[in-house]
């Protein structure tokens, strides 16, 4: 009953789709942020639910950890096999299985990326809106309860996953949810699995809610005299129920990176980036109302993008922000914070964070999905400087404290992985022990992504 | 370690707020539908979370079942103490604790009813939209994952509970969720508790999402030549994204009851009842678009209600439908079905159901929240006729089969209780056993509303 025994059987099951090549192990042992590389013992590339089930049974028999893997873009070391074992990469399970245009839903395999899904949907007139910037997989997005720029309008993965097929630690396969729009038939297992970060099971299918592609889309970026005005403009916009499809804040440091990395020529000031979806008339009206509100808070230099090409350029700049910011400080690694607070506390949270970082010796551009009360500071520390790493962690801890003090959460969308484990007790109190109870009930051997999310056994 | 031992201690804890009067036991031993009366051993009226916690600890020590009680309007025998023990009635915990107007949320105790809550909110310009017709308690609504006429616009309790305080079977008190609009901080315990029907814990506080009271509201009722046209009009309306606040179907049998019971003079035909929320302009435009679509399916005899008084009369008639229907057949009890299917299958589901009931010897008016794909047949059987009760159960079983065959659920909003237990295995397969695992993890002694929702131990 050892990991090598499991790998021998898995190799019989999967043939050369069980990889032990160094490059594969290294690729699946790295994380996007500051966590130390941790290569697994093997990488599996299953092609069917049945194979995942067989894999889970083998791993259960031999006590071998199983860690799901989508696109590897998560930011808290979610996918690192910290107790060894096998990483289950869903790259070969990336098909769209069914699109129901009249019910506006679809069934997909977990390995498909959001960009590939939307490319496949293009001709149907429908789209899947959740957009974490990175070209993440739908399985990974469900596992982290991802959201992103469009959550203010379309919700998060919590709202947009209707059902799943999941392989549990003991090899049971369950189907959660249904294609009905609502149900009261027992515990919400879909909701339990969304955000469980692969610690309760491996997702092999997802049923997703789709939306009609908007007739008209219009985007804009505009500058504000200071951070406070930009944030206040957001709060006013949301409170006046202007139906924003996106409303993103980027601080001056981020804008300077845009100018340097993406060849933009924006004034060195905090900006909002916005988007409207609807009919030609409604988009025009929403834009007008937003312009009016933003104007009251001193917005200037509006640049509108209505052509797809211009819009794509704008949002590519935003989506690449994380990488561009990292590149702006060679040798640095990122500690990404992700707090989310009630809207009425947003100005306070952002302002305190700005002051905190200004008083520190490491840089931390601030940007985020402010329509939800969610923002990030990308704290950049040199990996080889213990002093800088400590300082980044201190700032990150202060952000977490701030979020909790203001009635919010330490992670609006990135999840716990290992990076936020230390805050779980404070955020959830006894609730965290309940998460541990649930974990033990479904995975008593602690084989599904061990070392993440729940209290250490 | 017996129930009497528990009651002795509870009586010390609560004084005369532990009631053993026959009338109280009878009142808390009845259900709205066909289940046999089952009085508990006692009824507790706690006033604080701390009291509920002390109660749970006493019950845990003595192996005494605890069953939550809100307004007692649930339809599947949810609140019956089938293994005896204490019913915990939240009538004295009915305060609004906090309203955050700028974040559009509030914190309430579970015993407050939705009507009382909305009365308290009136002056704030906000309202809580979930509307199960009956004047249910917020705790009961969360426990059953209720929805109702407005879910098509505002979602169900799943979408509108942001957090909870819950007392678990072992006396642990947890706070789930936060006031942030989204979070990825671990398992969604709020989502797990919503719809758990009191089998995982007693809810002592809820944080709810609120909405701005619409500037303008307009309601209407109109007739259709037949059921198929009415249902097709609904499907077209939803698919064309007309933002309906309510869209309800009532069949001819229901309309005849309206005429008899509420003094209406509607033509004997299937009808749709609709409502629009928004600005004066948007309501007018939405109404125009709906009128156009409905017209294409043969709608006639539109009656509009824009004054509050007229609207209230219209919706009171709808909300009283269940009781009026029951009264139309003296001596009968109701077996209420509640299937929900994908919209594209709605016409088929309704049509087959109609034919089934037409071929039966018991009456069953059909009505429902068709914008969600959810509808009810109120099957009326004489309680003293085994033949009629069997026939009603047969029809109900066929409805459940139909829902599952069409990709839907056996209960869109009422929940499982005891009445739908027999369908859980078929709807969820191995998923039902997972619900049992979760139940055992949080309530190993099976004290929280035993005999409901999960597989029998
Ligand atoms: C530049 C950049 C910007 C980002 N912006 C956002 C943002 O705006 N919003 C946001 O929410 N996130 C954002 N992220 C984080 C990341 O994109 C999300 O966390 C995303 O959901 C991860 O998906 P993935 O496919 O890369 O998952 P992975 O990193 O591969 O895995 C994430 C977790 O999911 C588990 N998992 C993966 N697939 C499965 C499966 N099939 N079954 C069970 N478990 C599985 C893994 O074990 C792991 O625990 C950003 C990341 C980057 C690099
Ligand atoms: C005429 C009529 C129309 C209806 N229409 C609808 C409709 O359109 N949509 C809909 O969804 N439902 C409808 N219902 C059903 C009913 O109103 C809902 O199920 C409602 O949510 C029940 O709330 P309650 O307060 O009456 O709960 P109760 O009946 O008192 O309890 C329901 C369940 O919740 C548990 N519970 C109650 N309070 C707590 C608590 N604080 N903590 C833990 N568990 C608790 C109980 O143990 C029980 O299992 C209707 C009922 C009637 C009579």
Tab-separated table of C-alpha atoms in Angstrom, chain A residues 30-419:
chain	number	residue	atom	x	y	z
A	30	UNK	CA	5.050	24.730	-10.307
A	31	UNK	CA	2.628	27.400	-9.280
A	32	UNK	CA	1.872	30.819	-10.715
A	33	UNK	CA	2.996	32.633	-7.557
A	34	UNK	CA	5.510	32.251	-4.754
A	35	UNK	CA	5.147	28.622	-3.704
A	36	UNK	CA	8.158	26.330	-3.883
A	37	UNK	CA	8.128	23.883	-6.812
A	38	UNK	CA	6.728	20.512	-5.742
A	39	UNK	CA	6.721	17.964	-8.566
A	40	UNK	CA	4.249	15.083	-8.117
A	41	UNK	CA	5.206	11.421	-8.543
A	42	UNK	CA	3.313	11.141	-11.808
A	43	UNK	CA	0.886	12.939	-14.093
A	44	UNK	CA	-2.202	11.123	-15.386
A	45	UNK	CA	-4.103	12.128	-18.527
A	46	UNK	CA	-7.463	10.374	-18.315
A	47	UNK	CA	-9.927	10.488	-21.198
A	48	UNK	CA	-13.189	9.347	-19.608
A	49	UNK	CA	-15.070	9.447	-16.334
A	50	UNK	CA	-14.652	5.675	-16.156
A	51	UNK	CA	-10.899	6.060	-16.282
A	52	UNK	CA	-10.987	8.676	-13.539
A	53	UNK	CA	-13.119	6.314	-11.493
A	54	UNK	CA	-10.690	3.434	-12.027
A	55	UNK	CA	-7.830	5.778	-11.130
A	56	UNK	CA	-9.569	6.851	-7.912
A	57	UNK	CA	-10.167	3.235	-6.922
A	58	UNK	CA	-6.519	2.357	-7.454
A	59	UNK	CA	-5.353	5.425	-5.526
A	60	UNK	CA	-7.789	4.695	-2.690
A	61	UNK	CA	-6.541	1.127	-2.417
A	62	UNK	CA	-2.930	2.238	-2.182
A	63	UNK	CA	-3.283	5.476	-0.235
A	64	UNK	CA	-2.034	7.595	-3.133
A	65	UNK	CA	-2.959	11.322	-3.222
A	66	UNK	CA	-4.868	12.602	-6.287
A	67	UNK	CA	-4.679	16.243	-7.307
A	68	UNK	CA	-6.783	17.658	-10.143
A	69	UNK	CA	-5.160	19.946	-12.711
A	70	UNK	CA	-6.842	22.252	-15.206
A	71	UNK	CA	-4.774	25.058	-16.688
A	72	UNK	CA	-2.502	25.540	-13.679
A	73	UNK	CA	-3.295	29.257	-13.394
A	74	UNK	CA	-4.482	29.297	-9.792
A	75	UNK	CA	-2.649	31.624	-7.491
A	76	UNK	CA	-2.478	29.966	-4.080
A	77	UNK	CA	-0.514	26.806	-4.816
A	78	UNK	CA	-3.817	24.974	-5.228
A	79	UNK	CA	-2.529	22.262	-7.523
A	80	UNK	CA	0.739	21.364	-5.814
A	81	UNK	CA	0.999	17.715	-4.784
A	82	UNK	CA	2.461	18.530	-1.389
A	83	UNK	CA	2.145	14.927	-0.216
A	84	UNK	CA	3.231	13.458	-3.548
A	85	UNK	CA	1.003	11.188	-5.572
A	86	UNK	CA	-0.565	11.734	-8.931
A	87	UNK	CA	-1.657	14.943	-10.609
A	88	UNK	CA	-4.715	14.292	-12.753
A	89	UNK	CA	-4.476	16.615	-15.736
A	90	UNK	CA	-7.777	17.029	-17.569
A	91	UNK	CA	-6.211	18.313	-20.794
A	92	UNK	CA	-7.591	15.354	-22.778
A	93	UNK	CA	-11.093	15.765	-21.398
A	94	UNK	CA	-11.859	19.053	-23.070
A	95	UNK	CA	-14.926	18.446	-25.216
A	96	UNK	CA	-18.220	20.305	-25.379
A	97	UNK	CA	-20.661	17.409	-24.926
A	98	UNK	CA	-23.975	19.153	-25.531
A	99	UNK	CA	-25.362	22.641	-26.119
A	100	UNK	CA	-29.049	23.261	-25.401
A	101	UNK	CA	-29.676	26.556	-27.081
A	102	UNK	CA	-33.317	26.843	-26.062
A	103	UNK	CA	-32.534	26.207	-22.383
A	104	UNK	CA	-29.341	28.247	-22.581
A	105	UNK	CA	-27.158	25.611	-20.987
A	106	UNK	CA	-24.369	23.272	-22.028
A	107	UNK	CA	-22.506	20.233	-20.777
A	108	UNK	CA	-18.717	20.208	-21.014
A	109	UNK	CA	-15.724	18.245	-19.867
A	110	UNK	CA	-13.602	19.965	-17.228
A	111	UNK	CA	-10.441	20.447	-19.261
A	112	UNK	CA	-11.922	22.868	-21.764
A	113	UNK	CA	-10.697	26.419	-21.312
A	114	UNK	CA	-13.075	29.362	-21.194
A	115	UNK	CA	-11.673	30.770	-24.414
A	116	UNK	CA	-12.067	27.446	-26.243
A	117	UNK	CA	-15.615	27.115	-24.915
A	118	UNK	CA	-16.574	30.558	-26.112
A	119	UNK	CA	-15.018	29.909	-29.500
A	120	UNK	CA	-17.128	26.761	-29.816
A	121	UNK	CA	-20.247	28.628	-28.721
A	122	UNK	CA	-19.771	31.569	-31.042
A	123	UNK	CA	-22.113	30.316	-33.771
A	124	UNK	CA	-24.910	29.555	-31.305
A	125	UNK	CA	-25.372	33.185	-30.270
A	126	UNK	CA	-24.635	32.186	-26.686
A	127	UNK	CA	-21.622	32.669	-24.428
A	128	UNK	CA	-20.270	31.696	-21.038
A	129	UNK	CA	-19.519	34.890	-19.152
A	130	UNK	CA	-17.283	34.027	-16.191
A	131	UNK	CA	-13.908	35.553	-16.981
A	132	UNK	CA	-10.934	35.205	-14.647
A	133	UNK	CA	-8.630	36.859	-17.115
A	134	UNK	CA	-6.326	33.873	-17.358
A	135	UNK	CA	-7.409	31.235	-19.878
A	136	UNK	CA	-8.385	28.858	-17.083
A	137	UNK	CA	-10.163	25.519	-17.449
A	138	UNK	CA	-13.814	25.195	-16.525
A	139	UNK	CA	-12.945	22.443	-14.038
A	140	UNK	CA	-10.374	24.636	-12.320
A	141	UNK	CA	-12.736	27.600	-12.347
A	142	UNK	CA	-15.464	25.550	-10.696
A	143	UNK	CA	-12.969	24.128	-8.201
A	144	UNK	CA	-11.817	27.605	-7.131
A	145	UNK	CA	-15.257	29.246	-7.407
A	146	UNK	CA	-13.681	31.693	-9.835
A	147	UNK	CA	-15.178	34.909	-11.042
A	148	UNK	CA	-13.470	37.964	-12.518
A	149	UNK	CA	-14.330	41.055	-14.476
A	150	UNK	CA	-17.916	40.111	-15.386
A	151	UNK	CA	-19.174	38.806	-12.029
A	152	UNK	CA	-20.799	42.146	-11.269
A	153	UNK	CA	-23.276	41.339	-14.040
A	154	UNK	CA	-23.328	37.556	-14.511
A	155	UNK	CA	-22.285	36.187	-11.124
A	156	UNK	CA	-19.519	33.761	-10.258
A	157	UNK	CA	-19.061	30.043	-10.860
A	158	UNK	CA	-21.414	29.537	-7.905
A	159	UNK	CA	-24.204	31.035	-9.965
A	160	UNK	CA	-23.322	29.490	-13.290
A	161	UNK	CA	-22.671	25.808	-12.623
A	162	UNK	CA	-25.982	23.944	-12.755
A	163	UNK	CA	-24.632	20.467	-12.177
A	164	UNK	CA	-21.582	18.239	-12.208
A	165	UNK	CA	-20.377	14.706	-12.515
A	166	UNK	CA	-17.848	14.021	-9.771
A	167	UNK	CA	-15.635	11.049	-8.942
A	168	UNK	CA	-15.254	10.752	-5.179
A	169	UNK	CA	-12.251	9.501	-3.237
A	170	UNK	CA	-13.734	6.027	-2.911
A	171	UNK	CA	-14.543	5.787	-6.612
A	172	UNK	CA	-18.239	6.549	-6.313
A	173	UNK	CA	-19.450	8.652	-9.253
A	174	UNK	CA	-22.170	11.175	-8.510
A	175	UNK	CA	-24.224	13.498	-10.650
A	176	UNK	CA	-25.181	16.682	-8.845
A	177	UNK	CA	-27.912	19.124	-9.821
A	178	UNK	CA	-30.112	18.845	-12.875
A	179	UNK	CA	-30.992	20.911	-15.914
A	180	UNK	CA	-33.917	22.507	-14.098
A	181	UNK	CA	-33.448	26.176	-13.222
A	182	UNK	CA	-34.023	25.524	-9.529
A	183	UNK	CA	-34.509	22.601	-7.174
A	184	UNK	CA	-35.181	21.909	-3.514
A	185	UNK	CA	-34.260	18.241	-3.718
A	186	UNK	CA	-31.898	17.905	-0.796
A	187	UNK	CA	-28.452	19.233	0.009
A	188	UNK	CA	-26.938	21.410	-2.702
A	189	UNK	CA	-24.063	19.133	-3.668
A	190	UNK	CA	-23.245	21.260	-6.714
A	191	UNK	CA	-22.777	24.235	-4.427
A	192	UNK	CA	-20.642	22.143	-2.087
A	193	UNK	CA	-18.372	20.997	-4.914
A	194	UNK	CA	-17.986	24.477	-6.444
A	195	UNK	CA	-15.125	26.024	-4.509
A	196	UNK	CA	-13.968	22.757	-2.937
A	197	UNK	CA	-10.631	22.977	-4.784
A	198	UNK	CA	-10.449	19.305	-5.642
A	199	UNK	CA	-10.468	18.287	-1.976
A	200	UNK	CA	-13.800	16.438	-2.198
A	201	UNK	CA	-13.651	14.864	-5.632
A	202	UNK	CA	-12.511	15.088	-9.237
A	203	UNK	CA	-14.981	16.849	-11.501
A	204	UNK	CA	-15.381	15.077	-14.831
A	205	UNK	CA	-18.349	16.965	-16.306
A	206	UNK	CA	-20.039	20.328	-15.802
A	207	UNK	CA	-23.444	21.646	-16.811
A	208	UNK	CA	-23.169	25.397	-17.297
A	209	UNK	CA	-25.609	28.245	-17.658
A	210	UNK	CA	-25.166	30.268	-20.843
A	211	UNK	CA	-26.289	33.755	-21.847
A	212	UNK	CA	-27.264	35.384	-25.098
A	213	UNK	CA	-24.399	37.268	-26.713
A	214	UNK	CA	-25.238	40.927	-26.177
A	215	UNK	CA	-26.485	42.757	-29.246
A	216	UNK	CA	-24.290	45.704	-28.411
A	217	UNK	CA	-21.159	46.067	-26.289
A	218	UNK	CA	-19.343	49.209	-25.393
A	219	UNK	CA	-16.220	49.665	-23.266
A	220	UNK	CA	-14.426	52.665	-21.888
A	221	UNK	CA	-11.568	53.752	-19.706
A	222	UNK	CA	-11.382	57.041	-17.821
A	223	UNK	CA	-9.087	58.744	-15.339
A	224	UNK	CA	-9.819	60.043	-11.826
A	225	UNK	CA	-8.040	62.698	-9.802
A	226	UNK	CA	-7.376	60.214	-7.012
A	227	UNK	CA	-8.142	56.722	-5.794
A	228	UNK	CA	-10.894	57.807	-3.448
A	229	UNK	CA	-12.885	59.492	-6.222
A	230	UNK	CA	-12.599	56.451	-8.461
A	231	UNK	CA	-13.813	54.125	-5.731
A	232	UNK	CA	-16.621	56.483	-4.732
A	233	UNK	CA	-17.728	56.623	-8.369
A	234	UNK	CA	-17.952	52.821	-8.385
A	235	UNK	CA	-20.014	52.728	-5.224
A	236	UNK	CA	-22.402	55.367	-6.557
A	237	UNK	CA	-22.722	53.557	-9.893
A	238	UNK	CA	-23.582	50.238	-8.274
A	239	UNK	CA	-25.941	51.792	-5.758
A	240	UNK	CA	-27.801	53.548	-8.552
A	241	UNK	CA	-28.212	50.167	-10.233
A	242	UNK	CA	-26.572	51.091	-13.515
A	243	UNK	CA	-26.293	47.610	-15.055
A	244	UNK	CA	-22.521	47.370	-15.491
A	245	UNK	CA	-21.131	44.342	-17.312
A	246	UNK	CA	-17.662	45.187	-16.027
A	247	UNK	CA	-16.319	47.864	-13.712
A	248	UNK	CA	-12.630	47.531	-12.911
A	249	UNK	CA	-10.332	49.716	-10.886
A	250	UNK	CA	-6.631	50.112	-11.723
A	251	UNK	CA	-4.406	52.336	-9.632
A	252	UNK	CA	-1.737	54.685	-10.892
A	253	UNK	CA	1.044	52.109	-10.500
A	254	UNK	CA	-0.922	49.681	-12.674
A	255	UNK	CA	-1.549	52.364	-15.286
A	256	UNK	CA	2.162	53.084	-15.428
A	257	UNK	CA	2.736	49.399	-16.119
A	258	UNK	CA	0.081	49.538	-18.887
A	259	UNK	CA	1.912	52.436	-20.463
A	260	UNK	CA	5.259	50.675	-20.301
A	261	UNK	CA	4.178	47.133	-21.185
A	262	UNK	CA	1.218	47.597	-23.520
A	263	UNK	CA	2.277	50.842	-25.154
A	264	UNK	CA	-0.703	52.721	-23.751
A	265	UNK	CA	-0.511	56.479	-23.224
A	266	UNK	CA	-2.802	56.891	-20.268
A	267	UNK	CA	-2.362	59.760	-17.822
A	268	UNK	CA	-0.554	58.730	-14.640
A	269	UNK	CA	-3.659	58.529	-12.477
A	270	UNK	CA	-6.095	55.917	-11.142
A	271	UNK	CA	-8.574	54.717	-13.786
A	272	UNK	CA	-11.804	52.808	-14.123
A	273	UNK	CA	-12.346	50.384	-16.986
A	274	UNK	CA	-16.004	49.708	-17.741
A	275	UNK	CA	-18.183	47.759	-20.130
A	276	UNK	CA	-21.884	47.783	-20.989
A	277	UNK	CA	-23.889	44.927	-22.552
A	278	UNK	CA	-27.359	45.245	-24.043
A	279	UNK	CA	-29.205	46.679	-26.988
A	280	UNK	CA	-27.807	49.695	-28.847
A	281	UNK	CA	-30.242	51.912	-26.991
A	282	UNK	CA	-29.689	50.483	-23.523
A	283	UNK	CA	-25.918	50.504	-23.870
A	284	UNK	CA	-26.020	54.145	-24.898
A	285	UNK	CA	-28.278	54.982	-21.970
A	286	UNK	CA	-26.191	53.033	-19.446
A	287	UNK	CA	-23.017	54.660	-20.736
A	288	UNK	CA	-24.611	58.075	-20.445
A	289	UNK	CA	-25.669	57.443	-16.847
A	290	UNK	CA	-22.240	56.097	-15.937
A	291	UNK	CA	-20.552	59.076	-17.600
A	292	UNK	CA	-22.718	61.424	-15.579
A	293	UNK	CA	-21.922	59.744	-12.268
A	294	UNK	CA	-18.211	59.411	-13.046
A	295	UNK	CA	-18.155	63.070	-14.065
A	296	UNK	CA	-19.461	64.061	-10.665
A	297	UNK	CA	-16.416	62.376	-9.164
A	298	UNK	CA	-14.037	64.180	-11.498
A	299	UNK	CA	-13.580	61.591	-14.253
A	300	UNK	CA	-11.794	62.873	-17.358
A	301	UNK	CA	-10.206	61.589	-20.542
A	302	UNK	CA	-12.892	59.069	-21.464
A	303	UNK	CA	-11.775	56.723	-24.228
A	304	UNK	CA	-14.536	54.635	-25.758
A	305	UNK	CA	-14.087	51.310	-27.499
A	306	UNK	CA	-17.082	50.012	-29.403
A	307	UNK	CA	-15.343	48.008	-32.128
A	308	UNK	CA	-14.460	44.452	-31.097
A	309	UNK	CA	-10.816	45.022	-31.924
A	310	UNK	CA	-10.472	48.097	-29.705
A	311	UNK	CA	-12.315	46.398	-26.881
A	312	UNK	CA	-10.151	43.319	-27.100
A	313	UNK	CA	-7.064	45.465	-26.881
A	314	UNK	CA	-8.388	47.204	-23.793
A	315	UNK	CA	-9.282	44.012	-21.979
A	316	UNK	CA	-6.121	42.209	-23.060
A	317	UNK	CA	-4.184	44.941	-21.301
A	318	UNK	CA	-6.287	44.345	-18.193
A	319	UNK	CA	-6.031	40.567	-18.415
A	320	UNK	CA	-2.266	40.721	-18.825
A	321	UNK	CA	-1.909	43.120	-15.898
A	322	UNK	CA	-0.649	40.455	-13.515
A	323	UNK	CA	2.163	39.355	-15.832
A	324	UNK	CA	3.043	42.888	-16.860
A	325	UNK	CA	3.215	43.967	-13.239
A	326	UNK	CA	5.469	41.020	-12.383
A	327	UNK	CA	7.764	41.851	-15.290
A	328	UNK	CA	8.055	45.392	-14.050
A	329	UNK	CA	10.175	44.132	-11.163
A	330	UNK	CA	12.601	41.518	-12.447
A	331	UNK	CA	13.494	38.835	-9.921
A	332	UNK	CA	10.322	39.370	-7.927
A	333	UNK	CA	7.629	36.844	-7.182
A	334	UNK	CA	4.034	37.736	-6.365
A	335	UNK	CA	1.998	37.418	-3.243
A	336	UNK	CA	-1.454	38.196	-4.554
A	337	UNK	CA	-4.088	39.411	-2.133
A	338	UNK	CA	-7.775	39.087	-2.916
A	339	UNK	CA	-10.004	40.610	-0.288
A	340	UNK	CA	-13.674	41.334	-0.852
A	341	UNK	CA	-15.700	43.639	1.392
A	342	UNK	CA	-19.205	45.086	1.489
A	343	UNK	CA	-19.429	47.920	-1.007
A	344	UNK	CA	-19.969	50.501	1.728
A	345	UNK	CA	-16.534	49.565	3.141
A	346	UNK	CA	-14.691	49.504	-0.161
A	347	UNK	CA	-13.310	53.039	-0.019
A	348	UNK	CA	-12.009	52.464	3.486
A	349	UNK	CA	-10.461	49.124	2.538
A	350	UNK	CA	-8.727	50.435	-0.576
A	351	UNK	CA	-7.550	53.622	1.096
A	352	UNK	CA	-6.033	51.831	4.095
A	353	UNK	CA	-4.367	49.327	1.815
A	354	UNK	CA	-2.868	52.069	-0.301
A	355	UNK	CA	-1.502	53.817	2.785
A	356	UNK	CA	-0.115	50.543	4.108
A	357	UNK	CA	1.734	49.783	0.882
A	358	UNK	CA	2.931	53.372	0.548
A	359	UNK	CA	4.520	52.992	3.964
A	360	UNK	CA	6.235	49.759	2.999
A	361	UNK	CA	9.448	49.105	1.094
A	362	UNK	CA	7.962	46.737	-1.499
A	363	UNK	CA	5.751	47.695	-4.415
A	364	UNK	CA	2.137	46.550	-4.641
A	365	UNK	CA	-0.030	47.858	-7.473
A	366	UNK	CA	-3.745	47.680	-6.652
A	367	UNK	CA	-6.466	46.650	-9.090
A	368	UNK	CA	-9.688	44.761	-8.962
A	369	UNK	CA	-13.274	43.918	-9.564
A	370	UNK	CA	-14.513	46.778	-7.485
A	371	UNK	CA	-18.161	46.417	-8.497
A	372	UNK	CA	-18.188	43.343	-6.257
A	373	UNK	CA	-16.110	45.001	-3.534
A	374	UNK	CA	-13.173	42.790	-4.561
A	375	UNK	CA	-9.633	44.015	-5.191
A	376	UNK	CA	-6.062	42.747	-5.351
A	377	UNK	CA	-2.714	44.139	-4.311
A	378	UNK	CA	0.052	42.391	-6.262
A	379	UNK	CA	2.795	42.436	-3.636
A	380	UNK	CA	6.151	41.940	-5.314
A	381	UNK	CA	8.952	40.536	-3.218
A	382	UNK	CA	12.284	39.162	-4.295
A	383	UNK	CA	12.115	35.461	-3.666
A	384	UNK	CA	15.704	35.402	-2.371
A	385	UNK	CA	15.082	38.177	0.158
A	386	UNK	CA	13.642	36.826	3.384
A	387	UNK	CA	13.066	40.404	4.489
A	388	UNK	CA	10.972	41.239	1.433
A	389	UNK	CA	9.018	37.973	1.596
A	390	UNK	CA	8.260	38.627	5.269
A	391	UNK	CA	7.166	42.161	4.526
A	392	UNK	CA	4.844	40.967	1.724
A	393	UNK	CA	3.321	38.393	4.048
A	394	UNK	CA	2.901	41.008	6.764
A	395	UNK	CA	1.042	43.315	4.354
A	396	UNK	CA	-1.037	40.405	3.111
A	397	UNK	CA	-1.941	39.514	6.687
A	398	UNK	CA	-2.982	43.089	7.363
A	399	UNK	CA	-5.212	43.006	4.286
A	400	UNK	CA	-6.848	39.837	5.578
A	401	UNK	CA	-7.436	41.437	8.976
A	402	UNK	CA	-8.926	44.465	7.277
A	403	UNK	CA	-11.303	42.325	5.215
A	404	UNK	CA	-12.548	40.491	8.288
A	405	UNK	CA	-12.865	43.647	10.357
A	406	UNK	CA	-15.005	45.178	7.605
A	407	UNK	CA	-17.350	42.183	7.345
A	408	UNK	CA	-15.747	40.698	4.240
A	409	UNK	CA	-13.709	37.704	3.186
A	410	UNK	CA	-9.979	37.057	2.771
A	411	UNK	CA	-10.549	35.718	-0.732
A	412	UNK	CA	-13.191	36.966	-3.104
A	413	UNK	CA	-12.313	34.646	-5.963
A	414	UNK	CA	-8.862	33.043	-5.879
A	415	UNK	CA	-9.529	30.549	-3.117
A	416	UNK	CA	-7.558	29.073	-0.241
A	417	UNK	CA	-5.086	26.534	-1.604
A	418	UNK	CA	-2.165	26.783	0.783
A	419	UNK	CA	-1.662	30.535	0.676
